Amino acid sequence: MLSGKHILLGITGGIAAYKTTFLIRLLIKAGAKVKVIMTESASSFVSPLTLSTLSKSPVLTDFVNQEDGSISWNNHVELGLWADIMIIAPATANTLSKMANGTCDNLLLATYLSAKCPVYFAPAMDLDMYKHPSTAESFKKLKSFRNIIIPAESGELASGLHGEGRMAEPEAIVEFIQMDLAKGLPLSGKKVLITAGPTHEAIDPVRFLGNRSSGTMGFELAKRAANLGAEVTLVSGPTNLNVNHSRINLIRITSAQEMYDACHLHYNETDVAICAAAVADYRPKHVAEEKMKKKEGDLQIELERNPDILLSLGEKKTNQFLVGFALETENELENAKGKLQRKNLDAIVLNSLKDDGAGFGGNTNKITFIDKNLDIKTFDLKTKSDVASDIWEEITSRIHA
Ligand code: C5P
């Protein structure tokens, strides 16, 4: 959500200013580019050197920079236009009142007035200041300007008093902004369940039956869904992949039975489920407790069927939009349509192993999307990330229809 975003962080003179060092680190970790503007009094609470080191950018305080005999101007209009998001944290009663009244006597306020992007502010002040009618008036005016308040928390204040007015913690500020940005997105408020990767079926403590699935398609589907605003549960078999996204809950499992259990645990509250995992159809009937010793002659391992997770979700389906994958080598369309109907799906994504660059392992895929009305759409060979976007476009157009 914040990846690649330009964030202007305006710091004003409250004791909570020291917490902005953590805030900057979280924003940078989320992939944002951060520029800091501070008021003069803010620099009494936190060092500009610390902030510029963390933000990897010079910290701005004045309209004019005078260094080594040269003079330059900090262009507040350019700064305002550069920003995708502006955060004022901590926002003191003084700065909030000035923002509410159009006062413009420092660089931070001039930039605020120039910014066209969403502006978030995190008030920080003593409890009586927070409750004062003039502060309430500032909040009201700022909300009418479509500025967004990140409410202060209750707790111990710098004065030693206890009450409301403490700036929201940096983690809460980032969480708040991410949730707010997600609100207008097509999957906002939706819960998505995705299976990914292979499953490993134990033969003995060191050996297993598996397959070559990398998990990339499922992980890309999960990332795209989260970026479209969904809360995602990603149930993945053993892969080398990882994902770090505040709206993706990654559950790692090993066997098909564990994947089955994890899926059913979350299915009732799911709005859209996509089974992209390459689940082993069979597992060894008996798992040896000790490592099996080699012997003369051949070895036979008896296999039993694993549960078909997708089929079981189709049988249990109430309001969920359920999507399966079909990896076929022959009679592709007919086989995929058969699965769609037999497993009670809303759509199926077909990839043919006959198409170069499609299916397991690689970073590309070529798919055909078939819905339950047997509307068929074929796509070109694309990166799995672009394929994930195409699949979500097909799904969102159907769940919002
Ligand atoms: O019938 P087939 O195994 O080809 O169907 C593939 C689809 O079914 C994929 O979406 C896969 O994730 C799912 N599947 C499953 N559980 C199994 C086997 C396949 O969920 N045991």
JSON list of N, CA, C and O in Angstrom, two decimals, residues 199-255:
[
{"chain": "A", "resi": 199, "resn": "THR", "atom": "N", "xyz": [2.51, -29.75, -2.12]},
{"chain": "A", "resi": 199, "resn": "THR", "atom": "CA", "xyz": [2.44, -30.36, -0.79]},
{"chain": "A", "resi": 199, "resn": "THR", "atom": "C", "xyz": [3.49, -31.48, -0.76]},
{"chain": "A", "resi": 199, "resn": "THR", "atom": "O", "xyz": [3.85, -32.02, -1.80]},
{"chain": "A", "resi": 200, "resn": "HIS", "atom": "N", "xyz": [3.99, -31.75, 0.43]},
{"chain": "A", "resi": 200, "resn": "HIS", "atom": "CA", "xyz": [4.96, -32.83, 0.61]},
{"chain": "A", "resi": 200, "resn": "HIS", "atom": "C", "xyz": [4.29, -33.92, 1.44]},
{"chain": "A", "resi": 200, "resn": "HIS", "atom": "O", "xyz": [3.78, -33.64, 2.54]},
{"chain": "A", "resi": 201, "resn": "GLU", "atom": "N", "xyz": [4.30, -35.13, 0.94]},
{"chain": "A", "resi": 201, "resn": "GLU", "atom": "CA", "xyz": [3.65, -36.25, 1.61]},
{"chain": "A", "resi": 201, "resn": "GLU", "atom": "C", "xyz": [4.72, -37.19, 2.13]},
{"chain": "A", "resi": 201, "resn": "GLU", "atom": "O", "xyz": [5.46, -37.80, 1.34]},
{"chain": "A", "resi": 202, "resn": "ALA", "atom": "N", "xyz": [4.81, -37.29, 3.43]},
{"chain": "A", "resi": 202, "resn": "ALA", "atom": "CA", "xyz": [5.92, -38.02, 4.06]},
{"chain": "A", "resi": 202, "resn": "ALA", "atom": "C", "xyz": [5.89, -39.51, 3.72]},
{"chain": "A", "resi": 202, "resn": "ALA", "atom": "O", "xyz": [4.83, -40.15, 3.73]},
{"chain": "A", "resi": 203, "resn": "ILE", "atom": "N", "xyz": [7.09, -40.03, 3.41]},
{"chain": "A", "resi": 203, "resn": "ILE", "atom": "CA", "xyz": [7.29, -41.48, 3.25]},
{"chain": "A", "resi": 203, "resn": "ILE", "atom": "C", "xyz": [7.89, -42.03, 4.55]},
{"chain": "A", "resi": 203, "resn": "ILE", "atom": "O", "xyz": [7.46, -43.04, 5.08]},
{"chain": "A", "resi": 204, "resn": "ASP", "atom": "N", "xyz": [8.90, -41.30, 5.02]},
{"chain": "A", "resi": 204, "resn": "ASP", "atom": "CA", "xyz": [9.53, -41.60, 6.31]},
{"chain": "A", "resi": 204, "resn": "ASP", "atom": "C", "xyz": [10.04, -40.27, 6.86]},
{"chain": "A", "resi": 204, "resn": "ASP", "atom": "O", "xyz": [9.74, -39.22, 6.26]},
{"chain": "A", "resi": 205, "resn": "PRO", "atom": "N", "xyz": [10.80, -40.24, 7.94]},
{"chain": "A", "resi": 205, "resn": "PRO", "atom": "CA", "xyz": [11.16, -38.93, 8.51]},
{"chain": "A", "resi": 205, "resn": "PRO", "atom": "C", "xyz": [12.00, -38.06, 7.59]},
{"chain": "A", "resi": 205, "resn": "PRO", "atom": "O", "xyz": [12.09, -36.85, 7.80]},
{"chain": "A", "resi": 206, "resn": "VAL", "atom": "N", "xyz": [12.63, -38.61, 6.55]},
{"chain": "A", "resi": 206, "resn": "VAL", "atom": "CA", "xyz": [13.48, -37.76, 5.70]},
{"chain": "A", "resi": 206, "resn": "VAL", "atom": "C", "xyz": [13.02, -37.71, 4.23]},
{"chain": "A", "resi": 206, "resn": "VAL", "atom": "O", "xyz": [13.51, -36.88, 3.47]},
{"chain": "A", "resi": 207, "resn": "ARG", "atom": "N", "xyz": [12.09, -38.56, 3.84]},
{"chain": "A", "resi": 207, "resn": "ARG", "atom": "CA", "xyz": [11.70, -38.59, 2.42]},
{"chain": "A", "resi": 207, "resn": "ARG", "atom": "C", "xyz": [10.23, -38.22, 2.26]},
{"chain": "A", "resi": 207, "resn": "ARG", "atom": "O", "xyz": [9.42, -38.43, 3.17]},
{"chain": "A", "resi": 208, "resn": "PHE", "atom": "N", "xyz": [9.96, -37.68, 1.07]},
{"chain": "A", "resi": 208, "resn": "PHE", "atom": "CA", "xyz": [8.56, -37.32, 0.81]},
{"chain": "A", "resi": 208, "resn": "PHE", "atom": "C", "xyz": [8.25, -37.44, -0.67]},
{"chain": "A", "resi": 208, "resn": "PHE", "atom": "O", "xyz": [9.16, -37.48, -1.50]},
{"chain": "A", "resi": 209, "resn": "LEU", "atom": "N", "xyz": [6.93, -37.45, -0.99]},
{"chain": "A", "resi": 209, "resn": "LEU", "atom": "CA", "xyz": [6.49, -37.32, -2.37]},
{"chain": "A", "resi": 209, "resn": "LEU", "atom": "C", "xyz": [6.12, -35.86, -2.57]},
{"chain": "A", "resi": 209, "resn": "LEU", "atom": "O", "xyz": [5.43, -35.28, -1.73]},
{"chain": "A", "resi": 210, "resn": "GLY", "atom": "N", "xyz": [6.57, -35.26, -3.68]},
{"chain": "A", "resi": 210, "resn": "GLY", "atom": "CA", "xyz": [6.24, -33.84, -3.90]},
{"chain": "A", "resi": 210, "resn": "GLY", "atom": "C", "xyz": [6.13, -33.54, -5.37]},
{"chain": "A", "resi": 210, "resn": "GLY", "atom": "O", "xyz": [6.00, -34.45, -6.20]},
{"chain": "A", "resi": 211, "resn": "ASN", "atom": "N", "xyz": [6.15, -32.27, -5.72]},
{"chain": "A", "resi": 211, "resn": "ASN", "atom": "CA", "xyz": [6.14, -31.88, -7.14]},
{"chain": "A", "resi": 211, "resn": "ASN", "atom": "C", "xyz": [6.91, -30.58, -7.30]},
{"chain": "A", "resi": 211, "resn": "ASN", "atom": "O", "xyz": [7.40, -30.01, -6.33]},
{"chain": "A", "resi": 212, "resn": "ARG", "atom": "N", "xyz": [7.01, -30.11, -8.56]},
{"chain": "A", "resi": 212, "resn": "ARG", "atom": "CA", "xyz": [7.91, -29.00, -8.86]},
{"chain": "A", "resi": 212, "resn": "ARG", "atom": "C", "xyz": [7.27, -27.62, -8.71]},
{"chain": "A", "resi": 212, "resn": "ARG", "atom": "O", "xyz": [7.83, -26.63, -9.15]},
{"chain": "A", "resi": 213, "resn": "SER", "atom": "N", "xyz": [6.08, -27.53, -8.15]},
{"chain": "A", "resi": 213, "resn": "SER", "atom": "CA", "xyz": [5.43, -26.22, -8.04]},
{"chain": "A", "resi": 213, "resn": "SER", "atom": "C", "xyz": [6.30, -25.27, -7.20]},
{"chain": "A", "resi": 213, "resn": "SER", "atom": "O", "xyz": [6.77, -25.62, -6.12]},
{"chain": "A", "resi": 214, "resn": "SER", "atom": "N", "xyz": [6.46, -24.02, -7.71]},
{"chain": "A", "resi": 214, "resn": "SER", "atom": "CA", "xyz": [7.28, -23.03, -6.99]},
{"chain": "A", "resi": 214, "resn": "SER", "atom": "C", "xyz": [6.44, -22.20, -6.02]},
{"chain": "A", "resi": 214, "resn": "SER", "atom": "O", "xyz": [6.96, -21.57, -5.11]},
{"chain": "A", "resi": 215, "resn": "GLY", "atom": "N", "xyz": [5.13, -22.16, -6.25]},
{"chain": "A", "resi": 215, "resn": "GLY", "atom": "CA", "xyz": [4.24, -21.34, -5.42]},
{"chain": "A", "resi": 215, "resn": "GLY", "atom": "C", "xyz": [4.08, -19.91, -5.93]},
{"chain": "A", "resi": 215, "resn": "GLY", "atom": "O", "xyz": [3.29, -19.14, -5.40]},
{"chain": "A", "resi": 216, "resn": "THR", "atom": "N", "xyz": [4.84, -19.56, -6.99]},
{"chain": "A", "resi": 216, "resn": "THR", "atom": "CA", "xyz": [4.85, -18.16, -7.45]},
{"chain": "A", "resi": 216, "resn": "THR", "atom": "C", "xyz": [3.46, -17.64, -7.81]},
{"chain": "A", "resi": 216, "resn": "THR", "atom": "O", "xyz": [3.09, -16.52, -7.42]},
{"chain": "A", "resi": 217, "resn": "MET", "atom": "N", "xyz": [2.68, -18.47, -8.54]},
{"chain": "A", "resi": 217, "resn": "MET", "atom": "CA", "xyz": [1.36, -17.98, -8.99]},
{"chain": "A", "resi": 217, "resn": "MET", "atom": "C", "xyz": [0.47, -17.64, -7.78]},
{"chain": "A", "resi": 217, "resn": "MET", "atom": "O", "xyz": [-0.15, -16.57, -7.74]},
{"chain": "A", "resi": 218, "resn": "GLY", "atom": "N", "xyz": [0.46, -18.51, -6.78]},
{"chain": "A", "resi": 218, "resn": "GLY", "atom": "CA", "xyz": [-0.38, -18.27, -5.60]},
{"chain": "A", "resi": 218, "resn": "GLY", "atom": "C", "xyz": [0.08, -17.05, -4.82]},
{"chain": "A", "resi": 218, "resn": "GLY", "atom": "O", "xyz": [-0.73, -16.25, -4.35]},
{"chain": "A", "resi": 219, "resn": "PHE", "atom": "N", "xyz": [1.40, -16.89, -4.68]},
{"chain": "A", "resi": 219, "resn": "PHE", "atom": "CA", "xyz": [1.94, -15.73, -3.95]},
{"chain": "A", "resi": 219, "resn": "PHE", "atom": "C", "xyz": [1.61, -14.43, -4.70]},
{"chain": "A", "resi": 219, "resn": "PHE", "atom": "O", "xyz": [1.26, -13.42, -4.08]},
{"chain": "A", "resi": 220, "resn": "GLU", "atom": "N", "xyz": [1.71, -14.46, -6.03]},
{"chain": "A", "resi": 220, "resn": "GLU", "atom": "CA", "xyz": [1.38, -13.25, -6.80]},
{"chain": "A", "resi": 220, "resn": "GLU", "atom": "C", "xyz": [-0.11, -12.93, -6.67]},
{"chain": "A", "resi": 220, "resn": "GLU", "atom": "O", "xyz": [-0.49, -11.76, -6.57]},
{"chain": "A", "resi": 221, "resn": "LEU", "atom": "N", "xyz": [-0.94, -13.96, -6.66]},
{"chain": "A", "resi": 221, "resn": "LEU", "atom": "CA", "xyz": [-2.39, -13.72, -6.49]},
{"chain": "A", "resi": 221, "resn": "LEU", "atom": "C", "xyz": [-2.67, -13.11, -5.12]},
{"chain": "A", "resi": 221, "resn": "LEU", "atom": "O", "xyz": [-3.50, -12.22, -4.98]},
{"chain": "A", "resi": 222, "resn": "ALA", "atom": "N", "xyz": [-1.93, -13.58, -4.11]},
{"chain": "A", "resi": 222, "resn": "ALA", "atom": "CA", "xyz": [-2.13, -13.07, -2.75]},
{"chain": "A", "resi": 222, "resn": "ALA", "atom": "C", "xyz": [-1.70, -11.60, -2.67]},
{"chain": "A", "resi": 222, "resn": "ALA", "atom": "O", "xyz": [-2.41, -10.75, -2.10]},
{"chain": "A", "resi": 223, "resn": "LYS", "atom": "N", "xyz": [-0.54, -11.29, -3.27]},
{"chain": "A", "resi": 223, "resn": "LYS", "atom": "CA", "xyz": [-0.03, -9.91, -3.19]},
{"chain": "A", "resi": 223, "resn": "LYS", "atom": "C", "xyz": [-0.98, -8.96, -3.91]},
{"chain": "A", "resi": 223, "resn": "LYS", "atom": "O", "xyz": [-1.28, -7.87, -3.43]},
{"chain": "A", "resi": 224, "resn": "ARG", "atom": "N", "xyz": [-1.46, -9.40, -5.07]},
{"chain": "A", "resi": 224, "resn": "ARG", "atom": "CA", "xyz": [-2.36, -8.53, -5.84]},
{"chain": "A", "resi": 224, "resn": "ARG", "atom": "C", "xyz": [-3.65, -8.28, -5.05]},
{"chain": "A", "resi": 224, "resn": "ARG", "atom": "O", "xyz": [-4.14, -7.16, -4.98]},
{"chain": "A", "resi": 225, "resn": "ALA", "atom": "N", "xyz": [-4.19, -9.36, -4.45]},
{"chain": "A", "resi": 225, "resn": "ALA", "atom": "CA", "xyz": [-5.44, -9.22, -3.68]},
{"chain": "A", "resi": 225, "resn": "ALA", "atom": "C", "xyz": [-5.23, -8.24, -2.52]},
{"chain": "A", "resi": 225, "resn": "ALA", "atom": "O", "xyz": [-6.07, -7.36, -2.26]},
{"chain": "A", "resi": 226, "resn": "ALA", "atom": "N", "xyz": [-4.10, -8.37, -1.83]},
{"chain": "A", "resi": 226, "resn": "ALA", "atom": "CA", "xyz": [-3.83, -7.47, -0.69]},
{"chain": "A", "resi": 226, "resn": "ALA", "atom": "C", "xyz": [-3.68, -6.04, -1.18]},
{"chain": "A", "resi": 226, "resn": "ALA", "atom": "O", "xyz": [-4.19, -5.10, -0.55]},
{"chain": "A", "resi": 227, "resn": "ASN", "atom": "N", "xyz": [-3.03, -5.86, -2.33]},
{"chain": "A", "resi": 227, "resn": "ASN", "atom": "CA", "xyz": [-2.89, -4.49, -2.87]},
{"chain": "A", "resi": 227, "resn": "ASN", "atom": "C", "xyz": [-4.21, -3.93, -3.35]},
{"chain": "A", "resi": 227, "resn": "ASN", "atom": "O", "xyz": [-4.36, -2.72, -3.47]},
{"chain": "A", "resi": 228, "resn": "LEU", "atom": "N", "xyz": [-5.17, -4.81, -3.62]},
{"chain": "A", "resi": 228, "resn": "LEU", "atom": "CA", "xyz": [-6.51, -4.33, -4.01]},
{"chain": "A", "resi": 228, "resn": "LEU", "atom": "C", "xyz": [-7.39, -4.14, -2.78]},
{"chain": "A", "resi": 228, "resn": "LEU", "atom": "O", "xyz": [-8.58, -3.87, -2.89]},
{"chain": "A", "resi": 229, "resn": "GLY", "atom": "N", "xyz": [-6.82, -4.33, -1.58]},
{"chain": "A", "resi": 229, "resn": "GLY", "atom": "CA", "xyz": [-7.55, -3.99, -0.35]},
{"chain": "A", "resi": 229, "resn": "GLY", "atom": "C", "xyz": [-8.05, -5.18, 0.44]},
{"chain": "A", "resi": 229, "resn": "GLY", "atom": "O", "xyz": [-8.65, -4.99, 1.50]},
{"chain": "A", "resi": 230, "resn": "ALA", "atom": "N", "xyz": [-7.85, -6.42, -0.05]},
{"chain": "A", "resi": 230, "resn": "ALA", "atom": "CA", "xyz": [-8.40, -7.59, 0.66]},
{"chain": "A", "resi": 230, "resn": "ALA", "atom": "C", "xyz": [-7.55, -7.96, 1.87]},
{"chain": "A", "resi": 230, "resn": "ALA", "atom": "O", "xyz": [-6.37, -7.63, 1.94]},
{"chain": "A", "resi": 231, "resn": "GLU", "atom": "N", "xyz": [-8.19, -8.66, 2.82]},
{"chain": "A", "resi": 231, "resn": "GLU", "atom": "CA", "xyz": [-7.47, -9.35, 3.90]},
{"chain": "A", "resi": 231, "resn": "GLU", "atom": "C", "xyz": [-7.24, -10.76, 3.41]},
{"chain": "A", "resi": 231, "resn": "GLU", "atom": "O", "xyz": [-8.21, -11.49, 3.13]},
{"chain": "A", "resi": 232, "resn": "VAL", "atom": "N", "xyz": [-6.00, -11.16, 3.30]},
{"chain": "A", "resi": 232, "resn": "VAL", "atom": "CA", "xyz": [-5.69, -12.42, 2.62]},
{"chain": "A", "resi": 232, "resn": "VAL", "atom": "C", "xyz": [-5.14, -13.47, 3.59]},
{"chain": "A", "resi": 232, "resn": "VAL", "atom": "O", "xyz": [-4.25, -13.18, 4.38]},
{"chain": "A", "resi": 233, "resn": "THR", "atom": "N", "xyz": [-5.69, -14.68, 3.49]},
{"chain": "A", "resi": 233, "resn": "THR", "atom": "CA", "xyz": [-5.07, -15.83, 4.15]},
{"chain": "A", "resi": 233, "resn": "THR", "atom": "C", "xyz": [-4.42, -16.66, 3.05]},
{"chain": "A", "resi": 233, "resn": "THR", "atom": "O", "xyz": [-5.10, -17.13, 2.14]},
{"chain": "A", "resi": 234, "resn": "LEU", "atom": "N", "xyz": [-3.10, -16.80, 3.13]},
{"chain": "A", "resi": 234, "resn": "LEU", "atom": "CA", "xyz": [-2.36, -17.54, 2.11]},
{"chain": "A", "resi": 234, "resn": "LEU", "atom": "C", "xyz": [-1.86, -18.83, 2.74]},
{"chain": "A", "resi": 234, "resn": "LEU", "atom": "O", "xyz": [-1.02, -18.81, 3.64]},
{"chain": "A", "resi": 235, "resn": "VAL", "atom": "N", "xyz": [-2.42, -19.95, 2.28]},
{"chain": "A", "resi": 235, "resn": "VAL", "atom": "CA", "xyz": [-2.02, -21.26, 2.82]},
{"chain": "A", "resi": 235, "resn": "VAL", "atom": "C", "xyz": [-1.03, -21.86, 1.84]},
{"chain": "A", "resi": 235, "resn": "VAL", "atom": "O", "xyz": [-1.40, -22.20, 0.71]},
{"chain": "A", "resi": 236, "resn": "SER", "atom": "N", "xyz": [0.23, -21.94, 2.25]},
{"chain": "A", "resi": 236, "resn": "SER", "atom": "CA", "xyz": [1.26, -22.37, 1.30]},
{"chain": "A", "resi": 236, "resn": "SER", "atom": "C", "xyz": [1.98, -23.63, 1.75]},
{"chain": "A", "resi": 236, "resn": "SER", "atom": "O", "xyz": [2.36, -23.77, 2.91]},
{"chain": "A", "resi": 237, "resn": "GLY", "atom": "N", "xyz": [2.20, -24.50, 0.78]},
{"chain": "A", "resi": 237, "resn": "GLY", "atom": "CA", "xyz": [3.07, -25.66, 0.98]},
{"chain": "A", "resi": 237, "resn": "GLY", "atom": "C", "xyz": [4.52, -25.19, 0.98]},
{"chain": "A", "resi": 237, "resn": "GLY", "atom": "O", "xyz": [4.80, -24.00, 0.84]},
{"chain": "A", "resi": 238, "resn": "PRO", "atom": "N", "xyz": [5.46, -26.13, 1.12]},
{"chain": "A", "resi": 238, "resn": "PRO", "atom": "CA", "xyz": [6.88, -25.76, 1.21]},
{"chain": "A", "resi": 238, "resn": "PRO", "atom": "C", "xyz": [7.38, -25.06, -0.06]},
{"chain": "A", "resi": 238, "resn": "PRO", "atom": "O", "xyz": [7.30, -25.62, -1.14]},
{"chain": "A", "resi": 239, "resn": "THR", "atom": "N", "xyz": [7.83, -23.81, 0.10]},
{"chain": "A", "resi": 239, "resn": "THR", "atom": "CA", "xyz": [8.40, -23.05, -1.03]},
{"chain": "A", "resi": 239, "resn": "THR", "atom": "C", "xyz": [9.55, -22.21, -0.48]},
{"chain": "A", "resi": 239, "resn": "THR", "atom": "O", "xyz": [9.68, -22.04, 0.73]},
{"chain": "A", "resi": 240, "resn": "ASN", "atom": "N", "xyz": [10.32, -21.63, -1.40]},
{"chain": "A", "resi": 240, "resn": "ASN", "atom": "CA", "xyz": [11.38, -20.70, -0.98]},
{"chain": "A", "resi": 240, "resn": "ASN", "atom": "C", "xyz": [10.85, -19.28, -0.85]},
{"chain": "A", "resi": 240, "resn": "ASN", "atom": "O", "xyz": [11.61, -18.36, -0.59]},
{"chain": "A", "resi": 241, "resn": "LEU", "atom": "N", "xyz": [9.58, -19.09, -1.12]},
{"chain": "A", "resi": 241, "resn": "LEU", "atom": "CA", "xyz": [9.04, -17.73, -1.18]},
{"chain": "A", "resi": 241, "resn": "LEU", "atom": "C", "xyz": [8.66, -17.22, 0.20]},
{"chain": "A", "resi": 241, "resn": "LEU", "atom": "O", "xyz": [8.33, -17.99, 1.10]},
{"chain": "A", "resi": 242, "resn": "ASN", "atom": "N", "xyz": [8.68, -15.89, 0.31]},
{"chain": "A", "resi": 242, "resn": "ASN", "atom": "CA", "xyz": [8.20, -15.25, 1.53]},
{"chain": "A", "resi": 242, "resn": "ASN", "atom": "C", "xyz": [7.41, -14.01, 1.12]},
{"chain": "A", "resi": 242, "resn": "ASN", "atom": "O", "xyz": [7.55, -13.53, 0.01]},
{"chain": "A", "resi": 243, "resn": "VAL", "atom": "N", "xyz": [6.61, -13.52, 2.01]},
{"chain": "A", "resi": 243, "resn": "VAL", "atom": "CA", "xyz": [5.86, -12.30, 1.70]},
{"chain": "A", "resi": 243, "resn": "VAL", "atom": "C", "xyz": [5.72, -11.50, 2.98]},
{"chain": "A", "resi": 243, "resn": "VAL", "atom": "O", "xyz": [5.52, -12.07, 4.05]},
{"chain": "A", "resi": 244, "resn": "ASN", "atom": "N", "xyz": [5.87, -10.19, 2.85]},
{"chain": "A", "resi": 244, "resn": "ASN", "atom": "CA", "xyz": [5.78, -9.34, 4.02]},
{"chain": "A", "resi": 244, "resn": "ASN", "atom": "C", "xyz": [4.77, -8.23, 3.73]},
{"chain": "A", "resi": 244, "resn": "ASN", "atom": "O", "xyz": [5.10, -7.24, 3.10]},
{"chain": "A", "resi": 245, "resn": "HIS", "atom": "N", "xyz": [3.54, -8.48, 4.07]},
{"chain": "A", "resi": 245, "resn": "HIS", "atom": "CA", "xyz": [2.47, -7.52, 3.76]},
{"chain": "A", "resi": 245, "resn": "HIS", "atom": "C", "xyz": [1.51, -7.51, 4.94]},
{"chain": "A", "resi": 245, "resn": "HIS", "atom": "O", "xyz": [1.13, -8.59, 5.41]},
{"chain": "A", "resi": 246, "resn": "SER", "atom": "N", "xyz": [1.13, -6.31, 5.39]},
{"chain": "A", "resi": 246, "resn": "SER", "atom": "CA", "xyz": [0.32, -6.25, 6.61]},
{"chain": "A", "resi": 246, "resn": "SER", "atom": "C", "xyz": [-1.04, -6.93, 6.43]},
{"chain": "A", "resi": 246, "resn": "SER", "atom": "O", "xyz": [-1.67, -7.30, 7.41]},
{"chain": "A", "resi": 247, "resn": "ARG", "atom": "N", "xyz": [-1.51, -7.09, 5.19]},
{"chain": "A", "resi": 247, "resn": "ARG", "atom": "CA", "xyz": [-2.83, -7.72, 5.01]},
{"chain": "A", "resi": 247, "resn": "ARG", "atom": "C", "xyz": [-2.73, -9.17, 4.50]},
{"chain": "A", "resi": 247, "resn": "ARG", "atom": "O", "xyz": [-3.73, -9.72, 4.06]},
{"chain": "A", "resi": 248, "resn": "ILE", "atom": "N", "xyz": [-1.52, -9.75, 4.55]},
{"chain": "A", "resi": 248, "resn": "ILE", "atom": "CA", "xyz": [-1.41, -11.17, 4.17]},
{"chain": "A", "resi": 248, "resn": "ILE", "atom": "C", "xyz": [-1.01, -11.99, 5.40]},
{"chain": "A", "resi": 248, "resn": "ILE", "atom": "O", "xyz": [0.03, -11.76, 6.00]},
{"chain": "A", "resi": 249, "resn": "ASN", "atom": "N", "xyz": [-1.88, -12.94, 5.74]},
{"chain": "A", "resi": 249, "resn": "ASN", "atom": "CA", "xyz": [-1.58, -13.87, 6.82]},
{"chain": "A", "resi": 249, "resn": "ASN", "atom": "C", "xyz": [-1.08, -15.17, 6.17]},
{"chain": "A", "resi": 249, "resn": "ASN", "atom": "O", "xyz": [-1.87, -15.90, 5.58]},
{"chain": "A", "resi": 250, "resn": "LEU", "atom": "N", "xyz": [0.23, -15.40, 6.24]},
{"chain": "A", "resi": 250, "resn": "LEU", "atom": "CA", "xyz": [0.82, -16.57, 5.58]},
{"chain": "A", "resi": 250, "resn": "LEU", "atom": "C", "xyz": [0.82, -17.75, 6.54]},
{"chain": "A", "resi": 250, "resn": "LEU", "atom": "O", "xyz": [1.40, -17.69, 7.63]},
{"chain": "A", "resi": 251, "resn": "ILE", "atom": "N", "xyz": [0.14, -18.81, 6.14]},
{"chain": "A", "resi": 251, "resn": "ILE", "atom": "CA", "xyz": [0.12, -20.03, 6.96]},
{"chain": "A", "resi": 251, "resn": "ILE", "atom": "C", "xyz": [0.90, -21.10, 6.19]},
{"chain": "A", "resi": 251, "resn": "ILE", "atom": "O", "xyz": [0.53, -21.46, 5.07]},
{"chain": "A", "resi": 252, "resn": "ARG", "atom": "N", "xyz": [2.00, -21.53, 6.80]},
{"chain": "A", "resi": 252, "resn": "ARG", "atom": "CA", "xyz": [2.81, -22.54, 6.11]},
{"chain": "A", "resi": 252, "resn": "ARG", "atom": "C", "xyz": [2.38, -23.93, 6.57]},
{"chain": "A", "resi": 252, "resn": "ARG", "atom": "O", "xyz": [2.27, -24.18, 7.77]},
{"chain": "A", "resi": 253, "resn": "ILE", "atom": "N", "xyz": [2.14, -24.80, 5.60]},
{"chain": "A", "resi": 253, "resn": "ILE", "atom": "CA", "xyz": [1.78, -26.19, 5.90]},
{"chain": "A", "resi": 253, "resn": "ILE", "atom": "C", "xyz": [2.71, -27.10, 5.10]},
{"chain": "A", "resi": 253, "resn": "ILE", "atom": "O", "xyz": [3.45, -26.62, 4.23]},
{"chain": "A", "resi": 254, "resn": "THR", "atom": "N", "xyz": [2.62, -28.39, 5.37]},
{"chain": "A", "resi": 254, "resn": "THR", "atom": "CA", "xyz": [3.47, -29.32, 4.61]},
{"chain": "A", "resi": 254, "resn": "THR", "atom": "C", "xyz": [2.61, -30.26, 3.74]},
{"chain": "A", "resi": 254, "resn": "THR", "atom": "O", "xyz": [2.81, -30.35, 2.54]},
{"chain": "A", "resi": 255, "resn": "SER", "atom": "N", "xyz": [1.64, -30.92, 4.36]},
{"chain": "A", "resi": 255, "resn": "SER", "atom": "CA", "xyz": [0.91, -31.97, 3.63]},
{"chain": "A", "resi": 255, "resn": "SER", "atom": "C", "xyz": [-0.45, -31.47, 3.15]},
{"chain": "A", "resi": 255, "resn": "SER", "atom": "O", "xyz": [-0.95, -30.43, 3.59]}
]
